[in-house]
């Protein structure tokens, strides 16, 4: 709807409510007239995107975000978005934008299987390893290869490598025990709700647990990011950035010749006079030798006393 002529007043909004529908309004409080709004059926899941509208405050706009699927039906503007010429002064301009979310690409990696790892057994097998065999060779690379192969064989025996499939991006904040407990509670309630023949009370408990879990994950993620990015350890910060935030894989390249040419041409770009390059080394030497030995008005650094230094420090 457009030209609603409503204000942000609960009493006025009470008169325009329609049973079975949620009313989203964006009114003009400073002047008379204007305002846009929309009625959304209560069975539809949506989210008001006031953050988008806040980027252009001078425009009368209302942004609503709908999921790609609601229950068993895809939402489209032909089914759910209708102009209201009888209610509004003129038809509102509306648009439906389908946004495809980039999904995480499944990848595989090798990890150590520690399910049957026994620390005491590993120590017993590690102690008698023939590390002295490395003294039989003189090449440092061969020594390192012998030591590495002995240690690797022992580790592979007690914690072999296994190929795993990574289906989700890394999320270290999900290791919180409170989140794990809420996940189990949510799954139990979801299973109970599915077998309770549409018991309303069971579904309400499931939705409450699900919403608590979502809010907890958001707050835990935010606290994790703030703690890591405010850390004074650069290695820890960059490790999290490269693992979670996925920066550009392209490396920052530096071209020394281009940088040198930029500074060498500073005078030419500033004054607008072409620089004359002197390739004759003899002429440069003659120029230096022709300079007088002493300059009366040349640049000199005089000796500074301790008293002057203390005086300047006190004035800072």
Short mmCIF file of the C-alpha atoms (twelve columns), coordinates in Angstrom:
data_MODEL
# 
_entry.id   MODEL 
# 
loop_
_atom_site.group_PDB 
_atom_site.id 
_atom_site.type_symbol 
_atom_site.label_atom_id 
_atom_site.label_alt_id 
_atom_site.label_comp_id 
_atom_site.label_asym_id 
_atom_site.label_seq_id 
_atom_site.Cartn_x 
_atom_site.Cartn_y 
_atom_site.Cartn_z 
_atom_site.pdbx_PDB_model_num 
ATOM 1   C CA . UNK A 1   0.000  0.000   0.000   1 
ATOM 2   C CA . UNK A 2   1.066  3.578   -0.547  1 
ATOM 3   C CA . UNK A 3   -0.178 6.896   0.824   1 
ATOM 4   C CA . UNK A 4   -1.324 5.295   4.079   1 
ATOM 5   C CA . UNK A 5   -1.302 8.655   5.899   1 
ATOM 6   C CA . UNK A 6   -0.604 6.840   9.158   1 
ATOM 7   C CA . UNK A 7   1.716  7.791   11.996  1 
ATOM 8   C CA . UNK A 8   3.684  5.621   14.410  1 
ATOM 9   C CA . UNK A 9   0.780  5.628   16.827  1 
ATOM 10  C CA . UNK A 10  -0.494 2.335   18.322  1 
ATOM 11  C CA . UNK A 11  -4.049 3.696   18.500  1 
ATOM 12  C CA . UNK A 12  -4.099 4.457   14.789  1 
ATOM 13  C CA . UNK A 13  -2.588 1.096   13.885  1 
ATOM 14  C CA . UNK A 14  -5.251 -0.674  15.918  1 
ATOM 15  C CA . UNK A 15  -7.923 0.577   13.510  1 
ATOM 16  C CA . UNK A 16  -6.177 -0.795  10.404  1 
ATOM 17  C CA . UNK A 17  -5.404 -4.304  11.641  1 
ATOM 18  C CA . UNK A 18  -6.928 -7.227  9.748   1 
ATOM 19  C CA . UNK A 19  -7.483 -10.562 11.531  1 
ATOM 20  C CA . UNK A 20  -5.159 -13.257 10.222  1 
ATOM 21  C CA . UNK A 21  -2.621 -10.775 8.835   1 
ATOM 22  C CA . UNK A 22  0.461  -8.990  10.140  1 
ATOM 23  C CA . UNK A 23  0.693  -5.321  9.277   1 
ATOM 24  C CA . UNK A 24  4.058  -3.771  8.404   1 
ATOM 25  C CA . UNK A 25  4.050  0.012   8.071   1 
ATOM 26  C CA . UNK A 26  6.614  2.690   7.364   1 
ATOM 27  C CA . UNK A 27  5.072  6.078   8.078   1 
ATOM 28  C CA . UNK A 28  6.052  9.697   7.676   1 
ATOM 29  C CA . UNK A 29  5.828  11.299  11.102  1 
ATOM 30  C CA . UNK A 30  7.284  14.696  10.232  1 
ATOM 31  C CA . UNK A 31  4.903  15.686  7.418   1 
ATOM 32  C CA . UNK A 32  1.331  15.058  6.424   1 
ATOM 33  C CA . UNK A 33  0.566  12.246  4.009   1 
ATOM 34  C CA . UNK A 34  2.802  9.595   2.576   1 
ATOM 35  C CA . UNK A 35  3.591  6.254   4.118   1 
ATOM 36  C CA . UNK A 36  3.786  2.719   2.779   1 
ATOM 37  C CA . UNK A 37  2.620  -0.568  4.234   1 
ATOM 38  C CA . UNK A 38  1.911  -4.217  3.593   1 
ATOM 39  C CA . UNK A 39  -0.310 -6.963  4.975   1 
ATOM 40  C CA . UNK A 40  1.338  -10.375 5.352   1 
ATOM 41  C CA . UNK A 41  -0.603 -13.517 6.072   1 
ATOM 42  C CA . UNK A 42  0.209  -14.924 9.509   1 
ATOM 43  C CA . UNK A 43  1.081  -18.330 8.041   1 
ATOM 44  C CA . UNK A 44  3.972  -16.830 6.078   1 
ATOM 45  C CA . UNK A 45  7.428  -16.520 7.581   1 
ATOM 46  C CA . UNK A 46  9.086  -13.198 6.853   1 
ATOM 47  C CA . UNK A 47  11.544 -10.667 8.215   1 
ATOM 48  C CA . UNK A 48  11.352 -6.889  8.038   1 
ATOM 49  C CA . UNK A 49  14.617 -5.506  6.603   1 
ATOM 50  C CA . UNK A 50  14.738 -2.070  8.170   1 
ATOM 51  C CA . UNK A 51  18.520 -2.100  7.700   1 
ATOM 52  C CA . UNK A 52  18.062 -1.789  3.922   1 
ATOM 53  C CA . UNK A 53  15.493 0.984   4.221   1 
ATOM 54  C CA . UNK A 54  17.771 2.902   6.607   1 
ATOM 55  C CA . UNK A 55  20.348 3.393   3.838   1 
ATOM 56  C CA . UNK A 56  18.036 5.819   2.011   1 
ATOM 57  C CA . UNK A 57  15.916 7.595   4.604   1 
ATOM 58  C CA . UNK A 58  14.477 10.045  2.072   1 
ATOM 59  C CA . UNK A 59  12.747 7.261   0.134   1 
ATOM 60  C CA . UNK A 60  9.421  5.779   1.155   1 
ATOM 61  C CA . UNK A 61  10.314 2.107   1.086   1 
ATOM 62  C CA . UNK A 62  9.481  -1.101  2.880   1 
ATOM 63  C CA . UNK A 63  11.631 -4.219  2.478   1 
ATOM 64  C CA . UNK A 64  10.398 -7.667  3.511   1 
ATOM 65  C CA . UNK A 65  12.474 -10.831 3.292   1 
ATOM 66  C CA . UNK A 66  10.717 -14.144 2.664   1 
ATOM 67  C CA . UNK A 67  12.429 -17.542 2.679   1 
ATOM 68  C CA . UNK A 68  12.716 -19.472 -0.559  1 
ATOM 69  C CA . UNK A 69  10.196 -22.016 0.625   1 
ATOM 70  C CA . UNK A 70  7.428  -21.716 3.179   1 
ATOM 71  C CA . UNK A 71  6.056  -25.092 4.237   1 
ATOM 72  C CA . UNK A 72  5.494  -26.908 0.915   1 
ATOM 73  C CA . UNK A 73  5.035  -23.983 -1.457  1 
ATOM 74  C CA . UNK A 74  7.426  -21.559 -3.094  1 
ATOM 75  C CA . UNK A 75  6.586  -17.931 -2.450  1 
ATOM 76  C CA . UNK A 76  6.139  -15.761 -5.527  1 
ATOM 77  C CA . UNK A 77  4.838  -12.255 -6.037  1 
ATOM 78  C CA . UNK A 78  2.014  -13.529 -8.232  1 
ATOM 79  C CA . UNK A 79  0.570  -15.471 -5.292  1 
ATOM 80  C CA . UNK A 80  1.149  -13.125 -2.386  1 
ATOM 81  C CA . UNK A 81  1.927  -9.574  -3.582  1 
ATOM 82  C CA . UNK A 82  -1.108 -7.647  -4.773  1 
ATOM 83  C CA . UNK A 83  -1.515 -3.920  -5.518  1 
ATOM 84  C CA . UNK A 84  -4.354 -2.160  -3.709  1 
ATOM 85  C CA . UNK A 85  -5.748 0.610   -5.944  1 
ATOM 86  C CA . UNK A 86  -8.960 0.841   -3.911  1 
ATOM 87  C CA . UNK A 87  -7.100 1.409   -0.638  1 
ATOM 88  C CA . UNK A 88  -4.152 3.509   -1.788  1 
ATOM 89  C CA . UNK A 89  -4.111 6.778   -3.650  1 
ATOM 90  C CA . UNK A 90  -1.977 5.128   -6.341  1 
ATOM 91  C CA . UNK A 91  -0.403 1.746   -6.865  1 
ATOM 92  C CA . UNK A 92  2.799  1.125   -4.961  1 
ATOM 93  C CA . UNK A 93  5.885  0.191   -6.914  1 
ATOM 94  C CA . UNK A 94  7.032  -3.226  -5.765  1 
ATOM 95  C CA . UNK A 95  9.717  -5.686  -6.761  1 
ATOM 96  C CA . UNK A 96  10.475 -9.319  -6.030  1 
ATOM 97  C CA . UNK A 97  14.167 -10.195 -5.858  1 
ATOM 98  C CA . UNK A 98  15.292 -13.809 -5.724  1 
ATOM 99  C CA . UNK A 99  18.646 -14.053 -3.958  1 
ATOM 100 C CA . UNK A 100 20.610 -17.264 -4.243  1 
ATOM 101 C CA . UNK A 101 22.726 -17.933 -1.188  1 
ATOM 102 C CA . UNK A 102 26.159 -19.336 -1.975  1 
ATOM 103 C CA . UNK A 103 26.379 -22.760 -0.413  1 
ATOM 104 C CA . UNK A 104 29.456 -24.169 1.218   1 
ATOM 105 C CA . UNK A 105 31.411 -26.369 -1.175  1 
ATOM 106 C CA . UNK A 106 31.943 -29.856 0.183   1 
ATOM 107 C CA . UNK A 107 35.599 -30.798 0.505   1 
ATOM 108 C CA . UNK A 108 37.613 -33.668 1.959   1 
ATOM 109 C CA . UNK A 109 40.543 -33.695 4.324   1 
ATOM 110 C CA . UNK A 110 42.626 -36.186 6.289   1 
ATOM 111 C CA . UNK A 111 42.463 -36.210 10.087  1 
ATOM 112 C CA . UNK A 112 43.916 -38.443 12.774  1 
ATOM 113 C CA . UNK A 113 41.605 -41.120 14.125  1 
ATOM 114 C CA . UNK A 114 42.015 -40.942 17.915  1 
ATOM 115 C CA . UNK A 115 39.123 -43.243 18.723  1 
ATOM 116 C CA . UNK A 116 41.343 -46.183 19.739  1 
ATOM 117 C CA . UNK A 117 44.384 -44.144 20.773  1 
ATOM 118 C CA . UNK A 118 46.134 -45.444 23.913  1 
ATOM 119 C CA . UNK A 119 48.714 -43.048 25.316  1 
ATOM 120 C CA . UNK A 120 50.610 -45.644 27.385  1 
ATOM 121 C CA . UNK A 121 50.855 -48.037 24.433  1 
ATOM 122 C CA . UNK A 122 52.072 -45.206 22.202  1 
ATOM 123 C CA . UNK A 123 54.820 -44.274 24.691  1 
ATOM 124 C CA . UNK A 124 55.962 -47.894 24.940  1 
ATOM 125 C CA . UNK A 125 56.308 -48.163 21.153  1 
ATOM 126 C CA . UNK A 126 57.918 -44.734 20.869  1 
ATOM 127 C CA . UNK A 127 60.734 -45.312 23.378  1 
ATOM 128 C CA . UNK A 128 62.584 -48.122 21.515  1 
ATOM 129 C CA . UNK A 129 62.574 -46.333 18.142  1 
ATOM 130 C CA . UNK A 130 66.090 -46.532 16.579  1 
ATOM 131 C CA . UNK A 131 66.803 -42.807 16.412  1 
ATOM 132 C CA . UNK A 132 70.538 -43.616 16.482  1 
ATOM 133 C CA . UNK A 133 70.235 -44.671 12.845  1 
ATOM 134 C CA . UNK A 134 70.358 -40.989 11.917  1 
ATOM 135 C CA . UNK A 135 74.008 -40.848 13.055  1 
ATOM 136 C CA . UNK A 136 74.966 -43.241 10.250  1 
ATOM 137 C CA . UNK A 137 74.491 -40.566 7.584   1 
ATOM 138 C CA . UNK A 138 76.179 -37.191 7.229   1 
ATOM 139 C CA . UNK A 139 73.623 -35.376 5.085   1 
ATOM 140 C CA . UNK A 140 71.275 -33.241 7.286   1 
ATOM 141 C CA . UNK A 141 68.360 -33.866 4.927   1 
ATOM 142 C CA . UNK A 142 68.788 -37.627 5.238   1 
ATOM 143 C CA . UNK A 143 68.966 -37.328 9.035   1 
ATOM 144 C CA . UNK A 144 65.706 -35.412 9.063   1 
ATOM 145 C CA . UNK A 145 64.058 -37.906 6.731   1 
ATOM 146 C CA . UNK A 146 65.036 -40.846 8.979   1 
ATOM 147 C CA . UNK A 147 63.702 -39.149 12.108  1 
ATOM 148 C CA . UNK A 148 60.491 -38.073 10.382  1 
ATOM 149 C CA . UNK A 149 59.796 -41.523 8.944   1 
ATOM 150 C CA . UNK A 150 60.324 -43.239 12.319  1 
ATOM 151 C CA . UNK A 151 58.004 -40.855 14.141  1 
ATOM 152 C CA . UNK A 152 55.381 -40.951 11.375  1 
ATOM 153 C CA . UNK A 153 55.267 -44.754 11.309  1 
ATOM 154 C CA . UNK A 154 54.693 -44.848 15.059  1 
ATOM 155 C CA . UNK A 155 51.941 -42.220 14.904  1 
ATOM 156 C CA . UNK A 156 50.248 -43.930 11.943  1 
ATOM 157 C CA . UNK A 157 50.125 -47.151 13.928  1 
ATOM 158 C CA . UNK A 158 48.282 -45.669 16.915  1 
ATOM 159 C CA . UNK A 159 46.379 -42.796 15.236  1 
ATOM 160 C CA . UNK A 160 45.938 -43.628 11.551  1 
ATOM 161 C CA . UNK A 161 44.776 -41.072 9.021   1 
ATOM 162 C CA . UNK A 162 41.208 -41.208 7.799   1 
ATOM 163 C CA . UNK A 163 39.464 -39.303 5.027   1 
ATOM 164 C CA . UNK A 164 36.561 -37.151 6.210   1 
ATOM 165 C CA . UNK A 165 34.033 -35.044 4.358   1 
ATOM 166 C CA . UNK A 166 33.591 -31.427 5.459   1 
ATOM 167 C CA . UNK A 167 30.031 -30.318 4.713   1 
ATOM 168 C CA . UNK A 168 29.902 -27.100 6.735   1 
ATOM 169 C CA . UNK A 169 32.247 -24.163 7.258   1 
ATOM 170 C CA . UNK A 170 34.240 -24.135 10.499  1 
ATOM 171 C CA . UNK A 171 32.351 -22.748 13.494  1 
ATOM 172 C CA . UNK A 172 34.467 -22.969 16.675  1 
ATOM 173 C CA . UNK A 173 31.835 -21.138 18.729  1 
ATOM 174 C CA . UNK A 174 29.497 -24.148 18.413  1 
ATOM 175 C CA . UNK A 175 31.737 -26.145 20.763  1 
ATOM 176 C CA . UNK A 176 30.115 -24.431 23.730  1 
ATOM 177 C CA . UNK A 177 28.636 -27.149 26.020  1 
ATOM 178 C CA . UNK A 178 25.495 -25.062 26.602  1 
ATOM 179 C CA . UNK A 179 24.847 -24.994 22.845  1 
ATOM 180 C CA . UNK A 180 25.371 -28.755 22.617  1 
ATOM 181 C CA . UNK A 181 22.874 -29.324 25.442  1 
ATOM 182 C CA . UNK A 182 20.288 -27.069 23.811  1 
ATOM 183 C CA . UNK A 183 20.761 -28.907 20.504  1 
ATOM 184 C CA . UNK A 184 19.960 -32.219 22.162  1 
ATOM 185 C CA . UNK A 185 16.903 -30.698 23.818  1 
ATOM 186 C CA . UNK A 186 15.723 -29.230 20.511  1 
ATOM 187 C CA . UNK A 187 16.164 -32.550 18.700  1 
ATOM 188 C CA . UNK A 188 14.238 -34.432 21.396  1 
ATOM 189 C CA . UNK A 189 11.368 -31.952 21.258  1 
ATOM 190 C CA . UNK A 190 11.316 -32.031 17.462  1 
ATOM 191 C CA . UNK A 191 11.114 -35.821 17.494  1 
ATOM 192 C CA . UNK A 192 8.352  -35.720 20.104  1 
ATOM 193 C CA . UNK A 193 6.433  -33.068 18.160  1 
ATOM 194 C CA . UNK A 194 6.582  -35.164 15.000  1 
ATOM 195 C CA . UNK A 195 4.978  -38.140 16.729  1 
ATOM 196 C CA . UNK A 196 2.438  -36.275 18.878  1 
ATOM 197 C CA . UNK A 197 -0.286 -35.939 16.224  1 
ATOM 198 C CA . UNK A 198 0.068  -32.152 15.982  1 
ATOM 199 C CA . UNK A 199 -0.049 -31.535 19.724  1 
ATOM 200 C CA . UNK A 200 0.027  -27.732 20.029  1 
ATOM 201 C CA . UNK A 201 1.789  -27.696 23.402  1 
ATOM 202 C CA . UNK A 202 4.600  -29.953 22.169  1 
ATOM 203 C CA . UNK A 203 5.137  -27.807 19.086  1 
ATOM 204 C CA . UNK A 204 5.260  -24.658 21.228  1 
ATOM 205 C CA . UNK A 205 7.973  -26.202 23.415  1 
ATOM 206 C CA . UNK A 206 9.954  -27.159 20.328  1 
ATOM 207 C CA . UNK A 207 9.711  -23.645 18.849  1 
ATOM 208 C CA . UNK A 208 10.750 -22.069 22.158  1 
ATOM 209 C CA . UNK A 209 13.824 -24.325 22.401  1 
ATOM 210 C CA . UNK A 210 14.700 -23.676 18.761  1 
ATOM 211 C CA . UNK A 211 14.469 -19.896 19.209  1 
ATOM 212 C CA . UNK A 212 16.590 -20.007 22.372  1 
ATOM 213 C CA . UNK A 213 19.223 -21.997 20.501  1 
ATOM 214 C CA . UNK A 214 19.286 -19.513 17.608  1 
ATOM 215 C CA . UNK A 215 19.716 -16.538 19.927  1 
ATOM 216 C CA . UNK A 216 22.442 -18.310 21.895  1 
ATOM 217 C CA . UNK A 217 24.367 -19.198 18.724  1 
ATOM 218 C CA . UNK A 218 24.181 -15.586 17.496  1 
ATOM 219 C CA . UNK A 219 25.409 -14.129 20.785  1 
ATOM 220 C CA . UNK A 220 28.154 -16.760 21.160  1 
ATOM 221 C CA . UNK A 221 29.373 -16.129 17.616  1 
ATOM 222 C CA . UNK A 222 29.405 -12.366 18.172  1 
ATOM 223 C CA . UNK A 223 31.353 -12.717 21.436  1 
ATOM 224 C CA . UNK A 224 33.803 -15.110 19.780  1 
ATOM 225 C CA . UNK A 225 34.500 -12.686 16.922  1 
ATOM 226 C CA . UNK A 226 34.936 -9.735  19.271  1 
ATOM 227 C CA . UNK A 227 37.311 -11.681 21.510  1 
ATOM 228 C CA . UNK A 228 39.443 -13.020 18.660  1 
ATOM 229 C CA . UNK A 229 39.646 -9.815  16.630  1 
ATOM 230 C CA . UNK A 230 40.571 -7.803  19.734  1 
ATOM 231 C CA . UNK A 231 43.377 -10.201 20.621  1 
ATOM 232 C CA . UNK A 232 46.922 -8.852  20.869  1 
ATOM 233 C CA . UNK A 233 48.330 -11.986 19.208  1 
ATOM 234 C CA . UNK A 234 48.543 -11.350 15.442  1 
ATOM 235 C CA . UNK A 235 49.004 -15.034 14.609  1 
ATOM 236 C CA . UNK A 236 45.790 -15.971 16.376  1 
ATOM 237 C CA . UNK A 237 43.855 -13.178 14.667  1 
ATOM 238 C CA . UNK A 238 45.071 -14.057 11.174  1 
ATOM 239 C CA . UNK A 239 44.478 -17.766 11.738  1 
ATOM 240 C CA . UNK A 240 40.828 -17.074 12.511  1 
ATOM 241 C CA . UNK A 241 40.520 -14.668 9.581   1 
ATOM 242 C CA . UNK A 242 41.889 -17.192 7.091   1 
ATOM 243 C CA . UNK A 243 39.856 -20.050 8.532   1 
ATOM 244 C CA . UNK A 244 36.473 -18.438 9.057   1 
ATOM 245 C CA . UNK A 245 36.228 -15.106 7.267   1 
ATOM 246 C CA . UNK A 246 37.645 -16.507 3.995   1 
ATOM 247 C CA . UNK A 247 39.655 -13.543 2.659   1 
ATOM 248 C CA . UNK A 248 40.665 -13.215 -0.974  1 
ATOM 249 C CA . UNK A 249 43.019 -16.048 -1.983  1 
ATOM 250 C CA . UNK A 250 45.013 -13.717 -4.229  1 
ATOM 251 C CA . UNK A 251 48.293 -12.694 -2.686  1 
ATOM 252 C CA . UNK A 252 49.275 -9.059  -2.398  1 
ATOM 253 C CA . UNK A 253 52.019 -8.504  -4.955  1 
ATOM 254 C CA . UNK A 254 54.593 -5.746  -4.848  1 
ATOM 255 C CA . UNK A 255 56.514 -4.544  -7.892  1 
ATOM 256 C CA . UNK A 256 59.746 -2.849  -6.754  1 
ATOM 257 C CA . UNK A 257 60.444 -1.255  -10.145 1 
ATOM 258 C CA . UNK A 258 57.004 0.307   -10.275 1 
ATOM 259 C CA . UNK A 259 57.400 1.629   -6.737  1 
ATOM 260 C CA . UNK A 260 60.847 3.081   -7.485  1 
ATOM 261 C CA . UNK A 261 59.610 4.765   -10.653 1 
ATOM 262 C CA . UNK A 262 56.761 6.333   -8.709  1 
ATOM 263 C CA . UNK A 263 59.070 8.015   -6.198  1 
ATOM 264 C CA . UNK A 264 61.710 8.836   -8.819  1 
ATOM 265 C CA . UNK A 265 59.134 10.710  -10.892 1 
ATOM 266 C CA . UNK A 266 57.740 12.719  -7.976  1 
ATOM 267 C CA . UNK A 267 59.496 15.932  -9.043  1 
ATOM 268 C CA . UNK A 268 58.435 15.456  -12.643 1 
ATOM 269 C CA . UNK A 269 54.780 14.950  -11.669 1 
ATOM 270 C CA . UNK A 270 54.810 17.814  -9.160  1 
ATOM 271 C CA . UNK A 271 56.671 20.511  -11.121 1 
ATOM 272 C CA . UNK A 272 55.818 19.307  -14.603 1 
ATOM 273 C CA . UNK A 273 59.430 19.342  -15.845 1 
ATOM 274 C CA . UNK A 274 60.983 16.303  -17.444 1 
ATOM 275 C CA . UNK A 275 63.883 14.908  -15.467 1 
ATOM 276 C CA . UNK A 276 67.235 14.733  -17.246 1 
ATOM 277 C CA . UNK A 277 69.001 11.456  -16.650 1 
ATOM 278 C CA . UNK A 278 72.784 11.687  -16.540 1 
ATOM 279 C CA . UNK A 279 74.363 8.461   -17.688 1 
ATOM 280 C CA . UNK A 280 77.921 9.790   -17.833 1 
ATOM 281 C CA . UNK A 281 79.583 8.816   -14.546 1 
ATOM 282 C CA . UNK A 282 82.571 11.040  -15.265 1 
ATOM 283 C CA . UNK A 283 80.377 14.150  -15.390 1 
ATOM 284 C CA . UNK A 284 78.874 13.251  -12.003 1 
ATOM 285 C CA . UNK A 285 82.336 12.834  -10.467 1 
ATOM 286 C CA . UNK A 286 83.479 16.148  -11.939 1 
ATOM 287 C CA . UNK A 287 80.412 17.854  -10.489 1 
ATOM 288 C CA . UNK A 288 81.142 16.500  -7.009  1 
ATOM 289 C CA . UNK A 289 84.807 17.466  -7.181  1 
ATOM 290 C CA . UNK A 290 83.962 20.985  -8.317  1 
ATOM 291 C CA . UNK A 291 81.980 21.677  -5.155  1 
ATOM 292 C CA . UNK A 292 83.794 23.810  -2.528  1 
ATOM 293 C CA . UNK A 293 85.166 22.061  0.519   1 
ATOM 294 C CA . UNK A 294 83.424 24.332  3.043   1 
ATOM 295 C CA . UNK A 295 79.945 25.823  2.910   1 
ATOM 296 C CA . UNK A 296 79.340 28.879  5.041   1 
ATOM 297 C CA . UNK A 297 75.599 28.762  4.493   1 
ATOM 298 C CA . UNK A 298 75.279 25.018  4.067   1 
ATOM 299 C CA . UNK A 299 73.198 22.602  6.108   1 
ATOM 300 C CA . UNK A 300 74.750 21.874  9.498   1 
ATOM 301 C CA . UNK A 301 73.646 20.066  12.643  1 
ATOM 302 C CA . UNK A 302 74.728 21.835  15.778  1 
ATOM 303 C CA . UNK A 303 75.412 20.154  19.084  1 
ATOM 304 C CA . UNK A 304 72.430 20.006  21.441  1 
ATOM 305 C CA . UNK A 305 72.960 20.224  25.179  1 
ATOM 306 C CA . UNK A 306 71.203 18.101  27.799  1 
ATOM 307 C CA . UNK A 307 69.522 21.186  29.223  1 
ATOM 308 C CA . UNK A 308 67.886 21.945  25.878  1 
ATOM 309 C CA . UNK A 309 66.622 18.367  25.555  1 
ATOM 310 C CA . UNK A 310 65.046 18.434  29.033  1 
ATOM 311 C CA . UNK A 311 63.470 21.797  28.265  1 
ATOM 312 C CA . UNK A 312 61.853 20.446  25.067  1 
ATOM 313 C CA . UNK A 313 60.599 17.308  26.821  1 
ATOM 314 C CA . UNK A 314 58.890 19.355  29.511  1 
ATOM 315 C CA . UNK A 315 57.105 21.415  26.879  1 
ATOM 316 C CA . UNK A 316 55.577 18.350  25.200  1 
# 
